[in-house]
Amino acid sequence: MSFDIYVLVPAASWPTARQLDDALVATACPVRMGPRPSPAWEAPLAPVPAEPIRFIVENPAQAAALGRTVGEQVEIPHNIAMPVVLDGAVLDPDFGIEVVTDAHALNAQLGSFQDGPVAELGDLLVWFSHHSDQRNYNAAMYILSTLITNFAGHGFEMQGMSHGRESFACELLDSLYPDPVENPFG
């Protein structure tokens, strides 16, 4: 089972990788932004392109859908990774970052939230898809809560119809998994 958590951040307060890293340090979060080339460190935060996903097309239906032949190698860009460091290990939580280009459509989706976030053209929407990796989840919750509390973000998740600013950031931190090493059930 998976679910998505979103944070809408106003364009005017969108951080650079360095600013987000500094905020993580200032709030004593045990996560840091992962390795980034120098220009990307000072630029507005964006996913770091990872190695492309490469595979051989073996299924005829898949080959037809991709416009390829069976046995051909396919390369798909993989630019959704946002490497972070948690407890000395580099992790790649499954983040997406997109610029809001249709604020009306997004606001229609968010209309179910009373006093919810209001998107404007150019704002940024960050989402995290949680599948099962506890360490990636924990790293993502620290980052999302910091985007909310330090950069005027508004968090929400559609499954439970929960949303908010500081209270939502606290919910995210309250949902952290215990240390997998210490977790007797993990």
XYZ file of N, CA and C in Angstrom, residues 16-17 36-44:
33
model
N 16.529 27.392 -1.855
C 17.609 26.700 -2.552
C 17.923 25.451 -1.737
N 18.709 24.548 -2.301
C 19.122 23.356 -1.560
C 19.878 23.765 -0.305
N 25.225 17.441 -3.908
C 24.749 18.214 -5.053
C 25.922 18.945 -5.673
N 25.952 19.009 -6.995
C 26.992 19.817 -7.627
C 26.821 21.271 -7.197
N 27.887 22.032 -7.163
C 27.873 23.390 -6.639
C 26.777 24.278 -7.211
N 26.584 24.353 -8.530
C 25.510 25.229 -9.024
C 24.132 24.805 -8.521
N 23.894 23.501 -8.361
C 22.596 23.022 -7.883
C 22.397 23.347 -6.406
N 23.480 23.502 -5.664
C 23.386 23.809 -4.230
C 22.809 25.200 -4.006
N 23.190 26.145 -4.873
C 22.760 27.540 -4.712
C 21.515 27.866 -5.523
N 21.062 26.964 -6.370
C 19.886 27.202 -7.208
C 18.621 26.804 -6.458
N 17.460 27.264 -6.933
C 16.216 26.815 -6.301
C 16.168 25.284 -6.266
